[in-house]
Amino acid sequence: MKKGPTRRQFAASAAALNMGTLLGYASQAGSSADYVVEPERRVKIRAKVDVLVCGGGPAGAGAAIAAGRTGAHTLVLENLGCLGGMATSGIMNRFGPFHDQQKMIVGGIPWEILEKLVARKAAIMPKPIVFSQAANAGPDYWSPFDPESLKLLLDQMAEQAKIKVQFNAHVVGAIVKNGAIQGVFVESKSGREAIMAKVVVDATGDGDVAAWAGAPFEKGRSEDDLMQPASIIFKVHDLDRDKALLALREGREKIAAAAKARGELIPSRFGPGSENMLRQDETYFNEDQMHRVDGTDVEDVTRCWTEIRKQIWQELDFAKKNVPGYEGTYLALTASLLGVRETRRIVGEYQLNGDDVLSARKFPDAIARYACYVDLHPVGTPGKESRLGLKIAEPGTSYDVPYRSLVPKKIDNLLVAGRCFSGTHEALASARPMPSCMAMGQAAGTAAALCAERGVAPRELDAGLLRKTLIAQGVSLG
């Protein structure tokens, strides 16, 4: 009697058969572009919801909490292990301005988060102050906070809003039918699944879902498509910052010249970091580290991680040897989320521009207002291009973000919020701070919930109804 295959042989042959069934291999004639063809397959629908929020950063957290509070069955998909994005995983420990240099103008969920952090002694309340380089380095214009405290707070607010959160869930594709998004494909430890939704909010930062769905988008500045630089924020402990600041202010060039004479490699930057104000033993560093990169290209992203890590250690090693105040300093933490300032900007029914920002333009469909300076970092070759931004409207004025800037062209049942909203390169440089992104998220989540309840597409929603609902939520619209 012939013996059957062993368990190992059976497993190997089954795997080979399965691979042959799933993958068709092809190579284009005359081309080096090899590819595989996935045949049609059935994908399990994990959930059907009213509002699906893709991305749990500042914009996504604001959108999901707002949608849940407005009564929608809401699910948020986050590819990391906490809500908050750059505020938590990215350890960007300062909220951008909540004020217009004279009065507070950001209300709603962003203000609620700030107040709760302050009550927990995990943030410092900002004060309206006229912008200057000195104010930019102080505790009043910005609001320092503790990223770890924010992680817990956002978990609690999500639970209270009765929204469902899925962590380590990677959105990998859009499900579109007849020009309207129906849901997304998501991959996680549970495998490949589908989430269906009446309305989807793209809060991925990079506009991934909108782009996959077919919405038009732009990248970078108009003349060459170059985008703002990327960073990895890092934190050191036990730096005598006052001592280091004084030494660098009085003798940076001498320190560099002496090290060069000894044959040491001079790092591209070395400095005293940013004063934490919240905890004196911690110092955060947020620097322009990688230029001419695209945060939606895996090769560029990988290069950013490896190159910037190397830069961080070079900078710290150099400073410990050469800068007074650094003697006992050690690297405590590097961000687990790359600090990408700009990638895709989805083209919506209105595109906010730099003139709108600097002229403090008002719109009848305003869903948020903001007043940060135009923070345009050099996007080209370091050292050959000065910082282009730091322009700001008159104190006491602010610009509106219109609802139309959250509504992509071409695709229905989809809204965008945060860094991927519809704005120009210059407008994004002002609108990208986290309070602004949260405010856009709150508007998008509320709009999505209203659309799901009424069975209308986002571009058909009555902006007056949305504004009335936002004002009732505590949003300041002027």
Short mmCIF file of C-alpha atoms in Angstrom, two decimals:
data_model
loop_
_atom_site.label_atom_id
_atom_site.label_comp_id
_atom_site.label_asym_id
_atom_site.label_seq_id
_atom_site.Cartn_x
_atom_site.Cartn_y
_atom_site.Cartn_z
CA MET A 1 0.00 0.00 0.00
CA LYS A 2 1.40 3.39 -0.99
CA LYS A 3 2.14 5.68 1.91
CA GLY A 4 0.47 9.10 1.95
CA PRO A 5 2.41 12.32 2.31
CA THR A 6 3.77 13.33 5.69
CA ARG A 7 2.18 16.26 7.48
CA ARG A 8 5.14 18.47 6.51
CA GLN A 9 4.93 17.39 2.85
CA PHE A 10 1.19 18.00 2.83
CA ALA A 11 1.61 21.48 4.31
CA ALA A 12 4.33 22.36 1.81
CA SER A 13 2.32 21.17 -1.19
CA ALA A 14 -0.79 22.92 0.04
CA ALA A 15 1.13 26.15 0.48
CA ALA A 16 2.58 25.86 -3.02
CA LEU A 17 -0.84 25.16 -4.48
CA ASN A 18 -2.32 28.08 -2.59
CA MET A 19 0.43 30.40 -3.79
CA GLY A 20 -0.10 29.30 -7.35
CA THR A 21 -3.81 29.96 -7.03
CA LEU A 22 -3.45 33.40 -5.50
CA LEU A 23 -0.64 34.86 -7.58
CA GLY A 24 -0.35 35.17 -11.31
CA TYR A 25 3.14 36.32 -12.30
CA ALA A 26 3.84 38.57 -15.27
CA SER A 27 6.59 40.66 -16.73
CA GLN A 28 6.01 43.38 -19.30
CA ALA A 29 7.94 42.89 -22.52
CA GLY A 30 10.80 45.33 -22.78
CA SER A 31 10.24 46.55 -19.24
CA SER A 32 11.84 45.88 -15.87
CA ALA A 33 8.47 46.35 -14.13
CA ASP A 34 7.55 42.93 -12.78
CA TYR A 35 4.23 42.45 -11.06
CA VAL A 36 1.81 39.86 -9.78
CA VAL A 37 -1.89 39.69 -10.50
CA GLU A 38 -4.30 39.07 -7.66
CA PRO A 39 -7.37 37.21 -8.83
CA GLU A 40 -10.80 38.19 -7.59
CA ARG A 41 -11.45 36.97 -4.07
CA ARG A 42 -14.06 37.25 -1.36
CA VAL A 43 -13.14 39.62 1.49
CA LYS A 44 -14.93 39.41 4.80
CA ILE A 45 -16.88 42.52 5.82
CA ARG A 46 -15.86 43.14 9.39
CA ALA A 47 -18.25 46.01 10.10
CA LYS A 48 -20.86 48.30 8.60
CA VAL A 49 -20.97 51.73 10.20
CA ASP A 50 -22.44 55.17 9.70
CA VAL A 51 -19.10 57.00 9.84
CA LEU A 52 -15.68 55.50 9.21
CA VAL A 53 -12.67 57.62 10.18
CA CYS A 54 -9.37 56.56 8.63
CA GLY A 55 -6.49 57.76 10.78
CA GLY A 56 -6.55 58.53 14.49
CA GLY A 57 -4.26 61.56 14.64
CA PRO A 58 -5.42 65.03 15.78
CA ALA A 59 -7.85 65.35 12.86
CA GLY A 60 -9.05 61.75 13.08
CA ALA A 61 -9.53 61.82 16.84
CA GLY A 62 -11.51 65.05 16.54
CA ALA A 63 -13.61 63.61 13.72
CA ALA A 64 -14.38 60.33 15.46
CA ILE A 65 -15.29 61.92 18.81
CA ALA A 66 -17.50 64.48 17.08
CA ALA A 67 -19.26 61.86 14.95
CA GLY A 68 -19.89 59.65 17.97
CA ARG A 69 -21.24 62.52 20.03
CA THR A 70 -23.53 63.51 17.14
CA GLY A 71 -25.09 60.05 17.34
CA ALA A 72 -23.40 58.19 14.49
CA HIS A 73 -22.25 54.57 14.74
CA THR A 74 -18.55 55.38 14.33
CA LEU A 75 -15.37 53.39 13.80
CA VAL A 76 -11.85 54.83 13.64
CA LEU A 77 -8.94 52.90 12.11
CA GLU A 78 -5.45 53.77 13.37
CA ASN A 79 -2.29 52.08 12.14
CA LEU A 80 -0.33 52.66 15.36
CA GLY A 81 -1.19 51.80 18.96
CA CYS A 82 -2.79 54.99 20.24
CA LEU A 83 -4.84 57.97 19.14
CA GLY A 84 -3.21 61.36 18.71
CA GLY A 85 -0.80 60.88 15.82
CA MET A 86 1.92 63.52 15.90
CA ALA A 87 0.74 64.69 19.33
CA THR A 88 1.40 61.27 20.89
CA SER A 89 3.32 58.84 18.66
CA GLY A 90 5.15 61.78 17.08
CA ILE A 91 5.88 63.38 20.52
CA MET A 92 5.21 66.85 19.10
CA ASN A 93 4.65 68.15 22.62
CA ARG A 94 3.40 71.63 21.77
CA PHE A 95 -0.03 72.53 20.48
CA GLY A 96 -0.02 75.34 17.94
CA PRO A 97 -1.71 78.62 18.80
CA PHE A 98 -5.30 78.65 20.04
CA HIS A 99 -5.46 82.44 19.70
CA ASP A 100 -5.25 85.27 17.16
CA GLN A 101 -2.56 87.14 19.18
CA GLN A 102 -5.29 88.95 21.12
CA LYS A 103 -7.98 86.44 22.08
CA MET A 104 -8.70 82.72 22.04
CA ILE A 105 -10.42 81.62 18.82
CA VAL A 106 -10.26 77.81 18.82
CA GLY A 107 -13.08 76.18 20.78
CA GLY A 108 -14.88 72.86 20.60
CA ILE A 109 -13.02 69.58 21.02
CA PRO A 110 -9.48 71.05 20.73
CA TRP A 111 -10.19 73.48 23.57
CA GLU A 112 -11.86 70.75 25.62
CA ILE A 113 -8.75 68.57 25.25
CA LEU A 114 -6.48 71.43 26.29
CA GLU A 115 -8.59 72.28 29.35
CA LYS A 116 -8.64 68.64 30.47
CA LEU A 117 -4.88 68.32 30.09
CA VAL A 118 -4.34 71.52 32.07
CA ALA A 119 -6.64 70.20 34.82
CA ARG A 120 -4.46 67.07 34.98
CA LYS A 121 -1.33 69.25 35.21
CA ALA A 122 -0.32 67.78 31.86
CA ALA A 123 -0.37 71.02 29.82
CA ILE A 124 0.22 74.75 30.17
CA MET A 125 -2.59 77.12 29.20
CA PRO A 126 -1.40 79.49 26.47
CA LYS A 127 -1.91 83.25 26.56
CA PRO A 128 -2.77 85.46 23.59
CA ILE A 129 0.47 87.19 22.66
CA VAL A 130 1.71 89.00 19.56
CA PHE A 131 3.88 86.70 17.50
CA SER A 132 7.64 87.25 17.44
CA GLN A 133 10.71 85.04 17.35
CA ALA A 134 11.00 85.42 21.13
CA ALA A 135 7.32 84.57 21.65
CA ASN A 136 7.72 81.55 19.37
CA ALA A 137 10.27 80.13 21.84
CA GLY A 138 8.19 80.82 24.95
CA PRO A 139 5.29 79.13 26.75
CA ASP A 140 2.55 81.62 25.83
CA TYR A 141 2.22 81.45 22.04
CA TRP A 142 2.29 77.64 22.07
CA SER A 143 0.91 75.20 24.63
CA PRO A 144 3.35 72.55 25.93
CA PHE A 145 1.72 69.27 26.97
CA ASP A 146 2.57 65.71 27.99
CA PRO A 147 2.06 63.22 25.10
CA GLU A 148 1.59 60.22 27.44
CA SER A 149 -1.23 61.96 29.32
CA LEU A 150 -2.88 62.78 26.00
CA LYS A 151 -2.87 59.09 24.99
CA LEU A 152 -4.98 58.18 28.02
CA LEU A 153 -7.24 61.20 27.66
CA LEU A 154 -8.09 60.39 24.03
CA ASP A 155 -8.84 56.75 24.97
CA GLN A 156 -11.24 58.01 27.62
CA MET A 157 -12.92 60.54 25.32
CA ALA A 158 -13.35 57.89 22.62
CA GLU A 159 -14.95 55.51 25.11
CA GLN A 160 -17.28 58.24 26.40
CA ALA A 161 -18.32 59.09 22.82
CA LYS A 162 -19.15 55.38 22.29
CA ILE A 163 -16.94 55.06 19.23
CA LYS A 164 -15.17 51.88 18.19
CA VAL A 165 -11.38 52.07 17.76
CA GLN A 166 -9.16 49.56 15.98
CA PHE A 167 -5.41 49.92 16.51
CA ASN A 168 -2.66 48.50 14.29
CA ALA A 169 -5.20 48.48 11.48
CA HIS A 170 -3.74 49.54 8.12
CA VAL A 171 -6.09 50.98 5.51
CA VAL A 172 -4.86 49.66 2.15
CA GLY A 173 -7.53 50.52 -0.40
CA ALA A 174 -10.79 52.27 -1.14
CA ILE A 175 -14.03 50.60 -2.19
CA VAL A 176 -15.70 52.84 -4.77
CA LYS A 177 -18.85 52.36 -6.82
CA ASN A 178 -20.37 54.82 -9.28
CA GLY A 179 -18.19 57.68 -8.07
CA ALA A 180 -19.01 57.21 -4.39
CA ILE A 181 -16.86 55.62 -1.71
CA GLN A 182 -18.52 52.65 -0.05
CA GLY A 183 -15.80 51.71 2.44
CA VAL A 184 -12.18 50.62 2.66
CA PHE A 185 -10.00 47.53 2.74
CA VAL A 186 -8.07 47.15 5.97
CA GLU A 187 -5.28 44.75 6.93
CA SER A 188 -4.37 43.79 10.47
CA LYS A 189 -3.49 40.72 12.53
CA SER A 190 -7.01 39.57 11.66
CA GLY A 191 -6.10 39.52 7.96
CA ARG A 192 -7.59 41.44 5.06
CA GLU A 193 -11.11 42.71 5.71
CA ALA A 194 -13.54 45.33 4.50
CA ILE A 195 -15.26 48.08 6.47
CA MET A 196 -18.37 49.52 4.85
CA ALA A 197 -19.64 52.99 5.73
CA LYS A 198 -22.24 55.55 4.74
CA VAL A 199 -19.61 58.30 4.97
CA VAL A 200 -15.81 58.03 5.16
CA VAL A 201 -13.51 60.67 6.66
CA ASP A 202 -9.93 60.60 5.37
CA ALA A 203 -7.77 61.82 8.25
CA THR A 204 -4.67 59.89 7.20
CA GLY A 205 -2.59 63.06 6.83
CA ASP A 206 -1.38 61.88 3.43
CA GLY A 207 -4.84 61.73 1.85
CA ASP A 208 -4.37 58.02 1.17
CA VAL A 209 -8.03 57.06 1.03
CA ALA A 210 -9.06 60.03 -1.10
CA ALA A 211 -6.22 59.39 -3.55
CA TRP A 212 -7.01 55.67 -3.81
CA ALA A 213 -10.67 56.56 -4.37
CA GLY A 214 -9.73 58.77 -7.33
CA ALA A 215 -9.93 62.27 -5.85
CA PRO A 216 -7.53 64.77 -7.45
CA PHE A 217 -4.62 66.00 -5.35
CA GLU A 218 -1.49 68.16 -5.42
CA LYS A 219 1.92 67.86 -3.81
CA GLY A 220 4.46 70.52 -2.89
CA ARG A 221 4.94 74.02 -4.18
CA SER A 222 3.69 74.94 -7.61
CA GLU A 223 7.04 75.54 -9.32
CA ASP A 224 8.77 72.23 -8.57
CA ASP A 225 6.49 70.04 -6.41
CA LEU A 226 9.03 70.05 -3.56
CA MET A 227 7.51 69.55 -0.11
CA GLN A 228 8.43 70.75 3.34
CA PRO A 229 11.13 68.73 5.15
CA ALA A 230 10.52 65.75 7.42
CA SER A 231 11.73 65.26 10.98
CA ILE A 232 11.92 62.79 13.84
CA ILE A 233 11.32 64.58 17.12
CA PHE A 234 13.50 63.35 19.95
CA LYS A 235 13.74 63.96 23.67
CA VAL A 236 16.79 64.09 25.93
CA HIS A 237 17.03 64.10 29.72
CA ASP A 238 19.38 65.86 32.11
CA LEU A 239 20.47 68.62 29.75
CA ASP A 240 21.49 71.84 31.49
CA ARG A 241 19.78 73.86 28.81
CA ASP A 242 20.61 77.31 30.21
CA LYS A 243 24.30 76.43 30.30
CA ALA A 244 24.19 74.98 26.77
CA LEU A 245 22.23 77.93 25.43
CA LEU A 246 24.77 80.39 26.84
CA ALA A 247 27.73 78.41 25.50
CA LEU A 248 26.25 78.18 22.02
CA ARG A 249 25.15 81.79 21.95
CA GLU A 250 28.65 83.01 22.80
CA GLY A 251 30.83 80.44 21.10
CA ARG A 252 29.12 78.19 18.55
CA GLU A 253 31.66 78.96 15.82
CA LYS A 254 34.60 78.47 18.19
CA ILE A 255 33.20 75.12 19.34
CA ALA A 256 32.83 73.95 15.74
CA ALA A 257 36.27 75.26 14.70
CA ALA A 258 38.04 73.57 17.61
CA ALA A 259 36.31 70.26 16.92
CA LYS A 260 37.16 70.48 13.23
CA ALA A 261 40.81 71.12 14.09
CA ARG A 262 40.79 67.90 16.12
CA GLY A 263 39.47 66.05 13.08
CA GLU A 264 35.96 65.57 14.42
CA LEU A 265 32.95 65.34 12.12
CA ILE A 266 30.78 68.41 12.60
CA PRO A 267 27.06 67.50 12.54
CA SER A 268 24.75 69.47 10.28
CA ARG A 269 23.13 70.94 13.39
CA PHE A 270 23.68 71.06 17.11
CA GLY A 271 21.70 73.20 19.51
CA PRO A 272 19.93 73.50 22.87
CA GLY A 273 16.56 72.11 21.78
CA SER A 274 13.26 73.62 22.91
CA GLU A 275 12.53 74.50 26.49
CA ASN A 276 9.85 72.11 27.72
CA MET A 277 8.38 74.44 30.39
CA LEU A 278 6.22 71.55 31.60
CA ARG A 279 9.06 69.38 32.93
CA GLN A 280 12.47 70.94 33.34
CA ASP A 281 14.42 67.66 33.10
CA GLU A 282 13.12 67.02 29.57
CA THR A 283 14.22 68.81 26.41
CA TYR A 284 12.61 68.18 23.02
CA PHE A 285 14.29 68.67 19.65
CA ASN A 286 12.27 69.42 16.51
CA GLU A 287 14.59 70.09 13.58
CA ASP A 288 14.51 70.21 9.77
CA GLN A 289 16.37 66.98 9.13
CA MET A 290 15.47 65.61 5.69
CA HIS A 291 14.76 67.68 2.59
CA ARG A 292 13.56 66.69 -0.88
CA VAL A 293 11.62 63.67 0.40
CA ASP A 294 8.11 62.37 -0.26
CA GLY A 295 6.30 60.94 2.76
CA THR A 296 4.16 58.75 0.49
CA ASP A 297 7.18 56.94 -1.00
CA VAL A 298 8.39 53.95 1.02
CA GLU A 299 12.00 54.38 -0.09
CA ASP A 300 12.03 58.02 1.03
CA VAL A 301 10.32 57.16 4.32
CA THR A 302 12.84 54.41 5.06
CA ARG A 303 15.72 56.73 4.19
CA CYS A 304 14.29 59.33 6.57
CA TRP A 305 14.17 56.87 9.47
CA THR A 306 17.70 55.53 9.03
CA GLU A 307 19.39 58.80 8.10
CA ILE A 308 17.70 60.90 10.78
CA ARG A 309 18.45 58.34 13.49
CA LYS A 310 22.10 58.59 12.49
CA GLN A 311 21.93 62.39 12.58
CA ILE A 312 20.38 62.38 16.05
CA TRP A 313 23.18 60.26 17.53
CA GLN A 314 25.85 62.27 15.72
CA GLU A 315 24.41 65.50 17.08
CA LEU A 316 24.11 64.19 20.62
CA ASP A 317 27.57 62.57 20.68
CA PHE A 318 29.14 65.76 19.35
CA ALA A 319 27.33 67.97 21.87
CA LYS A 320 28.27 65.74 24.82
CA LYS A 321 31.95 66.06 23.88
CA ASN A 322 31.98 69.74 23.00
CA VAL A 323 29.05 71.76 24.41
CA PRO A 324 28.97 72.71 28.11
CA GLY A 325 25.71 71.63 29.73
CA TYR A 326 25.52 68.36 27.81
CA GLU A 327 27.85 66.37 30.08
CA GLY A 328 25.20 64.12 31.68
CA THR A 329 22.67 64.24 28.86
CA TYR A 330 21.21 61.06 27.39
CA LEU A 331 18.73 60.24 24.63
CA ALA A 332 15.47 59.24 26.31
CA LEU A 333 13.07 58.83 23.38
CA THR A 334 12.69 59.17 19.64
CA ALA A 335 9.28 59.48 18.00
CA SER A 336 7.62 56.37 16.60
CA LEU A 337 5.88 58.47 13.93
CA LEU A 338 7.79 60.35 11.25
CA GLY A 339 7.17 64.09 11.34
CA VAL A 340 5.90 64.70 7.82
CA ARG A 341 4.87 68.30 7.25
CA GLU A 342 3.42 67.96 3.75
CA THR A 343 2.43 65.35 1.18
CA ARG A 344 -0.84 65.12 -0.73
CA ARG A 345 -3.27 68.01 -0.54
CA ILE A 346 -6.65 66.87 -1.84
CA VAL A 347 -8.31 69.24 -4.31
CA GLY A 348 -11.71 70.09 -2.92
CA GLU A 349 -14.66 72.28 -3.82
CA TYR A 350 -12.59 75.21 -2.55
CA GLN A 351 -8.82 75.45 -2.18
CA LEU A 352 -7.71 77.72 0.65
CA ASN A 353 -4.74 79.85 -0.43
CA GLY A 354 -2.05 82.05 1.06
CA ASP A 355 -3.91 85.27 0.30
CA ASP A 356 -6.92 83.94 2.20
CA VAL A 357 -4.70 83.28 5.21
CA LEU A 358 -2.84 86.60 5.25
CA SER A 359 -5.93 88.71 4.49
CA ALA A 360 -7.96 86.94 7.19
CA ARG A 361 -10.66 86.04 4.68
CA LYS A 362 -14.13 85.05 5.85
CA PHE A 363 -16.42 82.48 4.21
CA PRO A 364 -20.15 81.90 4.57
CA ASP A 365 -19.57 78.15 5.03
CA ALA A 366 -16.81 78.54 7.64
CA ILE A 367 -16.40 75.52 9.91
CA ALA A 368 -13.27 76.65 11.78
CA ARG A 369 -10.98 79.64 12.04
CA TYR A 370 -7.28 79.89 12.65
CA ALA A 371 -4.44 82.38 12.90
CA CYS A 372 -1.02 80.70 12.95
CA TYR A 373 1.78 82.31 10.98
CA VAL A 374 2.65 80.88 7.55
CA ASP A 375 5.31 78.43 8.72
CA LEU A 376 7.09 77.57 5.47
CA HIS A 377 10.33 75.71 6.17
CA PRO A 378 13.02 75.60 3.46
CA VAL A 379 12.05 72.87 1.03
CA GLY A 380 15.10 72.77 -1.23
CA THR A 381 18.78 72.25 -0.49
CA PRO A 382 19.64 73.03 3.15
CA GLY A 383 21.76 76.14 3.56
CA LYS A 384 20.87 77.46 0.10
CA GLU A 385 17.33 78.53 0.85
CA SER A 386 16.18 80.74 3.70
CA ARG A 387 13.10 80.07 5.78
CA LEU A 388 10.31 81.50 3.67
CA GLY A 389 7.51 81.71 6.19
CA LEU A 390 6.80 83.54 9.44
CA LYS A 391 4.27 85.83 7.78
CA ILE A 392 1.13 86.40 9.82
CA ALA A 393 -2.08 88.43 9.59
CA GLU A 394 -2.73 91.43 11.82
CA PRO A 395 -3.20 90.71 15.54
CA GLY A 396 -6.85 90.20 16.40
CA THR A 397 -7.70 88.73 12.98
CA SER A 398 -8.11 85.15 11.78
CA TYR A 399 -9.00 83.35 8.59
CA ASP A 400 -11.86 80.92 8.05
CA VAL A 401 -11.55 77.35 6.82
CA PRO A 402 -14.58 76.77 4.57
CA TYR A 403 -16.52 73.52 4.63
CA ARG A 404 -15.87 73.20 0.89
CA SER A 405 -12.16 72.65 1.68
CA LEU A 406 -13.14 69.36 3.34
CA VAL A 407 -15.18 68.10 0.36
CA PRO A 408 -13.08 66.43 -2.36
CA LYS A 409 -13.93 66.88 -6.00
CA LYS A 410 -15.17 63.87 -8.00
CA ILE A 411 -15.84 61.43 -5.12
CA ASP A 412 -19.04 61.36 -3.04
CA ASN A 413 -19.58 60.18 0.54
CA LEU A 414 -16.03 61.27 1.40
CA LEU A 415 -14.63 64.08 3.54
CA VAL A 416 -11.03 65.02 4.32
CA ALA A 417 -9.60 66.73 7.40
CA GLY A 418 -6.22 67.75 8.70
CA ARG A 419 -3.01 68.04 6.73
CA CYS A 420 -4.59 66.61 3.55
CA PHE A 421 -7.38 69.24 3.38
CA SER A 422 -7.87 71.32 0.24
CA GLY A 423 -5.34 74.12 0.48
CA THR A 424 -2.28 75.39 -1.33
CA HIS A 425 1.32 74.81 -0.26
CA GLU A 426 1.31 78.23 1.45
CA ALA A 427 -2.08 77.83 3.16
CA LEU A 428 -1.14 74.43 4.53
CA ALA A 429 1.92 75.97 6.18
CA SER A 430 -0.43 77.92 8.44
CA ALA A 431 -3.28 75.44 8.79
CA ARG A 432 -1.29 72.30 9.66
CA PRO A 433 -0.81 72.81 13.46
CA MET A 434 -2.70 70.34 15.61
CA PRO A 435 -5.49 72.58 17.01
CA SER A 436 -6.43 73.50 13.44
CA CYS A 437 -6.38 69.85 12.36
CA MET A 438 -8.57 68.87 15.35
CA ALA A 439 -11.01 71.65 14.49
CA MET A 440 -11.24 70.48 10.87
CA GLY A 441 -11.70 66.95 12.18
CA GLN A 442 -14.54 67.99 14.45
CA ALA A 443 -16.27 69.66 11.52
CA ALA A 444 -15.74 66.66 9.22
CA GLY A 445 -16.96 64.18 11.82
CA THR A 446 -20.03 66.24 12.60
CA ALA A 447 -20.78 66.70 8.89
CA ALA A 448 -20.35 62.97 8.28
CA ALA A 449 -22.77 62.13 11.08
CA LEU A 450 -25.35 64.60 9.75
CA CYS A 451 -25.00 63.21 6.22
CA ALA A 452 -25.37 59.62 7.43
CA GLU A 453 -28.46 60.53 9.42
CA ARG A 454 -30.11 62.42 6.55
CA GLY A 455 -28.95 60.23 3.70
CA VAL A 456 -27.28 63.06 1.78
CA ALA A 457 -23.84 63.33 0.20
CA PRO A 458 -21.37 65.68 1.95
CA ARG A 459 -21.35 68.14 -0.94
CA GLU A 460 -25.15 68.40 -0.61
CA LEU A 461 -25.17 69.04 3.15
CA ASP A 462 -26.61 72.38 4.26
CA ALA A 463 -23.59 74.33 5.52
CA GLY A 464 -25.88 76.44 7.66
CA LEU A 465 -27.09 73.35 9.51
CA LEU A 466 -23.49 72.21 10.00
CA ARG A 467 -22.43 75.60 11.34
CA LYS A 468 -25.38 75.72 13.73
CA THR A 469 -24.49 72.25 15.03
CA LEU A 470 -20.82 73.15 15.47
CA ILE A 471 -21.66 76.33 17.38
CA ALA A 472 -23.86 74.26 19.70
CA GLN A 473 -20.78 72.07 20.29
CA GLY A 474 -18.77 75.07 21.46
CA VAL A 475 -16.92 75.77 18.22
CA SER A 476 -15.96 79.43 17.82
CA LEU A 477 -16.88 80.69 14.36
CA GLY A 478 -16.68 84.42 15.06
#
